[in-house]
Every structure is written in C-alpha cells, then in structure tokens.
Amino acid sequence: MSPTNNFYTSIKPMSNISQLTDPRFYHDVPDDWYIALSDVRGSTRAIEAGRYKEVCAVAAAGIAAQLNLFEMRDTPFVFGGDGASVLIPPEYYEQSRAALAGTRRMAREQFDLDLRVGIVPMRDVLDAGHLIRVARLEMSPNFQQAIFTGGGLRHAEDLLKDADAGPRYDVPEDVAPQADFYGVECRWKQIPSRKQEVVTLMVMATAAPSAHNDIYREVLERIEAIYGDTKDRHPIALSDVKMTFSPATLSIEGRIRHEERYSARVLARMMYGSLKAMVAMIFNIGGWGGYKEIMHAATDHEKFDDTLRMVFSGTADQRRRLTAHLDSLHAEGRIVYGVHIGQHTLITCIMYDYFGHQMHLVDGANGGYTLAAKGMKKQMAALQNDAD
C-alpha cells in the first residue's frame, strides 16, 4: 500500500470494545477509496439446510481474496457471517473487482452458492450524505479489528442490494476472475460453549443519531454487568479447541484453496498437516504448545459496523436478563436487535503466520449472525410499519 493510502495502519488502536463510542479513535475514510462487498444470496435457506460452515467459509474467502492484494495484508474489513465488507484504495480497484469475480466463481462452482459481489465508490456514499469513519480495536498483537461508524457502510450495502441502483455497482460477469485465497483455513472442530450456551447478538440503534453513542454505551455496560468483561464472556475455552479430521470439514478449505485441483491427495496432505500440528501442540514442538493462546487472542468475537456484533458464552439466566433489557430499549424505539442461541462456536481462520499475523472469524454455529440478522430485520420491518 502506498504512503498516501496507509491512513488505516497509522490509526492508534482502542484497547476495548467499550471505547467504540469515543470519537477520538475514528478517522475518515479517504473520499477516493472503494467498498468491496460480498454476501451470499439465500444464506438463510442454505443455513437452514445445514450448510452454515460453507456459507461462513465463502464469506471468509472473500475477505482473504481482498487482503491478498496488499503486501501487508492489512485494510479495514468486517465479517458478517454470510458476507463481508472490505475497504479498498483506488489503485487496487481493478484487482479488487477481479478478486470479487473470482470469489463469486469459486462460490458457484465449488459450493453452488450464489454470491452477490459489488464495489461502491466512497464518493457515492459521501454524496448521499453518509460517512464512513474507521477505528482499530486491538484484539491481540497479531490482529486489529476494524470498527466502523457513520452509517456509510450500511448505505453501501443497501445500494448494492437495491433493484434499481444495484446494477451500477455489481461486478459484471465479463470481469475476468482472479482470486487468491491463500490463508483460508478450516481446521478446527466446532467449539462447545464454555457455559450453557453461545449467544450471537446484533444491536442497532434506531433513535436520533445524536443518541447513538449513549445507547451503545448503555448496551455494552449492561452486557458487562451481566456477563463480565471480554475475558469472562469470551465464547472459546482453550481446552475445547480441537483439530478436526473430518473429510467433509477439511474439504471446505480444500475446495476454496485448490478449486478444481482439489483431490483425495490434497485431502490426505491436509489431514497429515493437521496431525503434525496436533502432535506439535501436545508436545510443544517448535513452540506450538502456545499456539492456542495466540489463536484465542486473535478472534473477531466483538466488533461494530454501525451495528454491534458480538458472540459470547453464558447461561440461559444471563441471556434472559440481557434480552429483558434489550426488549425495554426496543419498546422505547431506541434499538432493534437480533439474537441467536446455540451450543457451539464456529471459527474460520485466515492464517498468514502461525506465530504472527492471523485472524479467526467467529460466528455462532448453525446460523449465528445470519439468523440473528433475520430477527433484527423483522423488528426493523415492524418499526417501519408502525411509523407508516
């Protein structure tokens, strides 16, 4: 990335999700940048058919394809379970479109999933009266999560999905596909809840914009009062993180990374690599005994992109206390929210250095963010009907 486009890497990071309401951490996205967008059409149906691992993996692959355009593999992005948004500097516009086209082709040919892909100019977002401001949340020395505010990211997503405006931003089918999915890995079993359940939560403020910071601050304070701090509510316990040798699970990574070259031989190499990693972790060979701690710290289980997105572990009683408070905020017209309750966490990994730069994308198993979003959209529709 050129010196004129390194604004993101120079941002001082926040250290805790509770700081997301502090404007001092945010910087405006340059007006000549672009937003690369992808999401799986019909993701709810696919997830209800048991294909949630494939949906999450395709969304993660879309992120990797964009990150791999950059030497430092560092640009703002957010993972949404069934899709992703990635910010792109202007000199990478054509490469980004090719990577989006390549991700769409891979999703279609390898998984029979219909991936909507498009790229929206930042200028169009600004001209519509929206902003995208970005901050960095330091999850670990190896991963800093982008945090977004200003409403512009949501507006870009709406533009792409709009029946009239969308074709302007779609990546046409005649764009030559060229995507590199280096780094995508799916080597872990689903991880059981540390406590009784895994909660996947989405909260969006609907009151006047001037009240949004107070609303999100109140929600975060209530979550901390009920579930404890980030460490206490983390959805993953190290003792529950285990390698998978399931051919069905490993084949997801294999089909993404190798596409038409995927074969039984590739699967065998993957299984052998997983076996070596497991042995190295058990016997602390080459420092691998501490790898799970590195992985655990580099997860995106708490984030914000004009919607608070969190995956955490707790008890049914804690969840009832939280949703009672959220229900009261919703009744006051201050928020809409969605929640998915499950027993496991799903992680999809993008690995560039096993002891360095890496990110582990977290979702609730069996639907997580996608099904939480379904509930939130239902509340939003009801709110709009009441307004009419």
PDB file of C-alpha atoms in Angstrom, residues 20-142:
ATOM      1  CA  LEU A  20     -16.223   2.432  20.365  1.00  0.00           C
ATOM      2  CA  THR A  21     -18.261   5.477  21.448  1.00  0.00           C
ATOM      3  CA  ASP A  22     -15.127   7.660  21.757  1.00  0.00           C
ATOM      4  CA  PRO A  23     -14.809   9.768  18.562  1.00  0.00           C
ATOM      5  CA  ARG A  24     -11.098  10.356  19.143  1.00  0.00           C
ATOM      6  CA  PHE A  25     -10.290   6.892  17.802  1.00  0.00           C
ATOM      7  CA  TYR A  26     -12.013   7.382  14.433  1.00  0.00           C
ATOM      8  CA  HIS A  27     -10.661   8.658  11.135  1.00  0.00           C
ATOM      9  CA  ASP A  28     -12.495   9.474   7.916  1.00  0.00           C
ATOM     10  CA  VAL A  29     -12.012   7.056   5.043  1.00  0.00           C
ATOM     11  CA  PRO A  30     -10.421   8.908   2.072  1.00  0.00           C
ATOM     12  CA  ASP A  31     -13.002  10.017  -0.476  1.00  0.00           C
ATOM     13  CA  ASP A  32     -11.289   8.213  -3.370  1.00  0.00           C
ATOM     14  CA  TRP A  33     -11.487   4.753  -1.754  1.00  0.00           C
ATOM     15  CA  TYR A  34     -13.979   1.977  -2.537  1.00  0.00           C
ATOM     16  CA  ILE A  35     -16.058  -0.512  -0.555  1.00  0.00           C
ATOM     17  CA  ALA A  36     -15.807  -4.104  -1.826  1.00  0.00           C
ATOM     18  CA  LEU A  37     -18.915  -6.031  -0.795  1.00  0.00           C
ATOM     19  CA  SER A  38     -19.979  -9.652  -0.897  1.00  0.00           C
ATOM     20  CA  ASP A  39     -22.857 -11.624   0.565  1.00  0.00           C
ATOM     21  CA  VAL A  40     -24.436 -14.998  -0.053  1.00  0.00           C
ATOM     22  CA  ARG A  41     -27.899 -14.734  -1.567  1.00  0.00           C
ATOM     23  CA  GLY A  42     -30.308 -17.145   0.074  1.00  0.00           C
ATOM     24  CA  SER A  43     -27.960 -17.638   3.027  1.00  0.00           C
ATOM     25  CA  THR A  44     -30.823 -18.291   5.441  1.00  0.00           C
ATOM     26  CA  ARG A  45     -32.078 -21.181   3.303  1.00  0.00           C
ATOM     27  CA  ALA A  46     -28.552 -22.569   2.965  1.00  0.00           C
ATOM     28  CA  ILE A  47     -28.016 -22.385   6.721  1.00  0.00           C
ATOM     29  CA  GLU A  48     -31.367 -23.994   7.463  1.00  0.00           C
ATOM     30  CA  ALA A  49     -30.228 -26.806   5.153  1.00  0.00           C
ATOM     31  CA  GLY A  50     -27.160 -27.316   7.367  1.00  0.00           C
ATOM     32  CA  ARG A  51     -24.636 -25.513   5.138  1.00  0.00           C
ATOM     33  CA  TYR A  52     -23.580 -22.831   7.609  1.00  0.00           C
ATOM     34  CA  LYS A  53     -19.908 -23.897   7.524  1.00  0.00           C
ATOM     35  CA  GLU A  54     -19.814 -23.441   3.761  1.00  0.00           C
ATOM     36  CA  VAL A  55     -21.536 -20.050   3.980  1.00  0.00           C
ATOM     37  CA  CYS A  56     -19.069 -18.777   6.613  1.00  0.00           C
ATOM     38  CA  ALA A  57     -16.081 -20.148   4.719  1.00  0.00           C
ATOM     39  CA  VAL A  58     -17.119 -18.466   1.458  1.00  0.00           C
ATOM     40  CA  ALA A  59     -17.557 -15.143   3.297  1.00  0.00           C
ATOM     41  CA  ALA A  60     -14.098 -15.522   4.861  1.00  0.00           C
ATOM     42  CA  ALA A  61     -12.606 -16.401   1.476  1.00  0.00           C
ATOM     43  CA  GLY A  62     -13.962 -13.122   0.124  1.00  0.00           C
ATOM     44  CA  ILE A  63     -12.017 -11.264   2.811  1.00  0.00           C
ATOM     45  CA  ALA A  64      -8.810 -13.202   2.130  1.00  0.00           C
ATOM     46  CA  ALA A  65      -9.072 -12.540  -1.613  1.00  0.00           C
ATOM     47  CA  GLN A  66      -9.093  -8.794  -0.917  1.00  0.00           C
ATOM     48  CA  LEU A  67      -6.396  -8.835   1.789  1.00  0.00           C
ATOM     49  CA  ASN A  68      -4.106 -10.808  -0.504  1.00  0.00           C
ATOM     50  CA  LEU A  69      -3.996  -7.854  -2.900  1.00  0.00           C
ATOM     51  CA  PHE A  70      -1.818  -5.976  -0.392  1.00  0.00           C
ATOM     52  CA  GLU A  71       1.760  -6.668   0.595  1.00  0.00           C
ATOM     53  CA  MET A  72       0.953  -6.038   4.276  1.00  0.00           C
ATOM     54  CA  ARG A  73      -2.470  -7.753   4.023  1.00  0.00           C
ATOM     55  CA  ASP A  74      -3.969  -5.035   6.199  1.00  0.00           C
ATOM     56  CA  THR A  75      -7.002  -2.967   5.234  1.00  0.00           C
ATOM     57  CA  PRO A  76     -10.287  -2.352   7.089  1.00  0.00           C
ATOM     58  CA  PHE A  77     -12.857  -5.143   6.838  1.00  0.00           C
ATOM     59  CA  VAL A  78     -15.756  -6.645   8.739  1.00  0.00           C
ATOM     60  CA  PHE A  79     -17.048 -10.226   8.618  1.00  0.00           C
ATOM     61  CA  GLY A  80     -20.798 -10.699   8.847  1.00  0.00           C
ATOM     62  CA  GLY A  81     -21.216 -14.472   8.795  1.00  0.00           C
ATOM     63  CA  ASP A  82     -22.715 -14.665   5.296  1.00  0.00           C
ATOM     64  CA  GLY A  83     -20.762 -11.797   3.758  1.00  0.00           C
ATOM     65  CA  ALA A  84     -18.110  -9.151   4.221  1.00  0.00           C
ATOM     66  CA  SER A  85     -17.204  -5.523   3.552  1.00  0.00           C
ATOM     67  CA  VAL A  86     -13.614  -4.520   2.754  1.00  0.00           C
ATOM     68  CA  LEU A  87     -12.228  -1.017   2.112  1.00  0.00           C
ATOM     69  CA  ILE A  88     -10.007  -0.681  -0.945  1.00  0.00           C
ATOM     70  CA  PRO A  89      -7.658   2.163  -2.007  1.00  0.00           C
ATOM     71  CA  PRO A  90      -8.125   3.459  -5.569  1.00  0.00           C
ATOM     72  CA  GLU A  91      -5.065   1.877  -7.168  1.00  0.00           C
ATOM     73  CA  TYR A  92      -6.440  -1.578  -6.339  1.00  0.00           C
ATOM     74  CA  TYR A  93      -9.875  -1.023  -7.891  1.00  0.00           C
ATOM     75  CA  GLU A  94      -9.462  -3.306 -10.915  1.00  0.00           C
ATOM     76  CA  GLN A  95      -7.688  -6.002  -8.897  1.00  0.00           C
ATOM     77  CA  SER A  96     -10.431  -5.858  -6.290  1.00  0.00           C
ATOM     78  CA  ARG A  97     -13.124  -6.378  -8.934  1.00  0.00           C
ATOM     79  CA  ALA A  98     -11.223  -9.349 -10.330  1.00  0.00           C
ATOM     80  CA  ALA A  99     -10.899 -10.818  -6.819  1.00  0.00           C
ATOM     81  CA  LEU A 100     -14.628 -10.360  -6.239  1.00  0.00           C
ATOM     82  CA  ALA A 101     -15.363 -12.062  -9.551  1.00  0.00           C
ATOM     83  CA  GLY A 102     -13.047 -14.922  -8.624  1.00  0.00           C
ATOM     84  CA  THR A 103     -14.731 -15.356  -5.251  1.00  0.00           C
ATOM     85  CA  ARG A 104     -18.140 -15.423  -6.935  1.00  0.00           C
ATOM     86  CA  ARG A 105     -16.959 -18.086  -9.371  1.00  0.00           C
ATOM     87  CA  MET A 106     -15.473 -20.210  -6.585  1.00  0.00           C
ATOM     88  CA  ALA A 107     -18.684 -19.995  -4.528  1.00  0.00           C
ATOM     89  CA  ARG A 108     -20.765 -21.009  -7.521  1.00  0.00           C
ATOM     90  CA  GLU A 109     -18.592 -23.808  -8.868  1.00  0.00           C
ATOM     91  CA  GLN A 110     -17.413 -25.342  -5.603  1.00  0.00           C
ATOM     92  CA  PHE A 111     -20.422 -24.842  -3.325  1.00  0.00           C
ATOM     93  CA  ASP A 112     -23.368 -23.991  -5.573  1.00  0.00           C
ATOM     94  CA  LEU A 113     -23.802 -20.748  -3.621  1.00  0.00           C
ATOM     95  CA  ASP A 114     -24.898 -17.517  -5.273  1.00  0.00           C
ATOM     96  CA  LEU A 115     -22.549 -14.777  -4.084  1.00  0.00           C
ATOM     97  CA  ARG A 116     -23.586 -11.181  -4.696  1.00  0.00           C
ATOM     98  CA  VAL A 117     -20.455  -9.073  -5.265  1.00  0.00           C
ATOM     99  CA  GLY A 118     -20.029  -5.387  -5.951  1.00  0.00           C
ATOM    100  CA  ILE A 119     -17.874  -2.360  -5.371  1.00  0.00           C
ATOM    101  CA  VAL A 120     -19.195   1.048  -4.299  1.00  0.00           C
ATOM    102  CA  PRO A 121     -17.183   4.291  -4.589  1.00  0.00           C
ATOM    103  CA  MET A 122     -16.717   6.135  -1.327  1.00  0.00           C
ATOM    104  CA  ARG A 123     -17.644   9.287  -3.229  1.00  0.00           C
ATOM    105  CA  ASP A 124     -21.173   7.957  -3.834  1.00  0.00           C
ATOM    106  CA  VAL A 125     -21.582   7.313  -0.112  1.00  0.00           C
ATOM    107  CA  LEU A 126     -20.467  10.847   0.748  1.00  0.00           C
ATOM    108  CA  ASP A 127     -22.677  12.411  -1.935  1.00  0.00           C
ATOM    109  CA  ALA A 128     -25.669  10.648  -0.349  1.00  0.00           C
ATOM    110  CA  GLY A 129     -24.910  12.372   2.956  1.00  0.00           C
ATOM    111  CA  HIS A 130     -23.276   9.444   4.760  1.00  0.00           C
ATOM    112  CA  LEU A 131     -19.834   8.963   6.278  1.00  0.00           C
ATOM    113  CA  ILE A 132     -17.569   6.024   6.905  1.00  0.00           C
ATOM    114  CA  ARG A 133     -15.285   6.564   9.853  1.00  0.00           C
ATOM    115  CA  VAL A 134     -12.960   3.783  10.885  1.00  0.00           C
ATOM    116  CA  ALA A 135     -11.075   2.869  14.049  1.00  0.00           C
ATOM    117  CA  ARG A 136      -8.888  -0.054  15.081  1.00  0.00           C
ATOM    118  CA  LEU A 137      -9.620  -2.371  18.007  1.00  0.00           C
ATOM    119  CA  GLU A 138      -6.528  -4.252  19.155  1.00  0.00           C
ATOM    120  CA  MET A 139      -7.606  -7.826  19.800  1.00  0.00           C
ATOM    121  CA  SER A 140      -4.002  -9.054  20.023  1.00  0.00           C
ATOM    122  CA  PRO A 141      -0.527  -8.079  18.781  1.00  0.00           C
ATOM    123  CA  ASN A 142      -1.343 -10.148  15.689  1.00  0.00           C
TER     124      ASN A 142
END
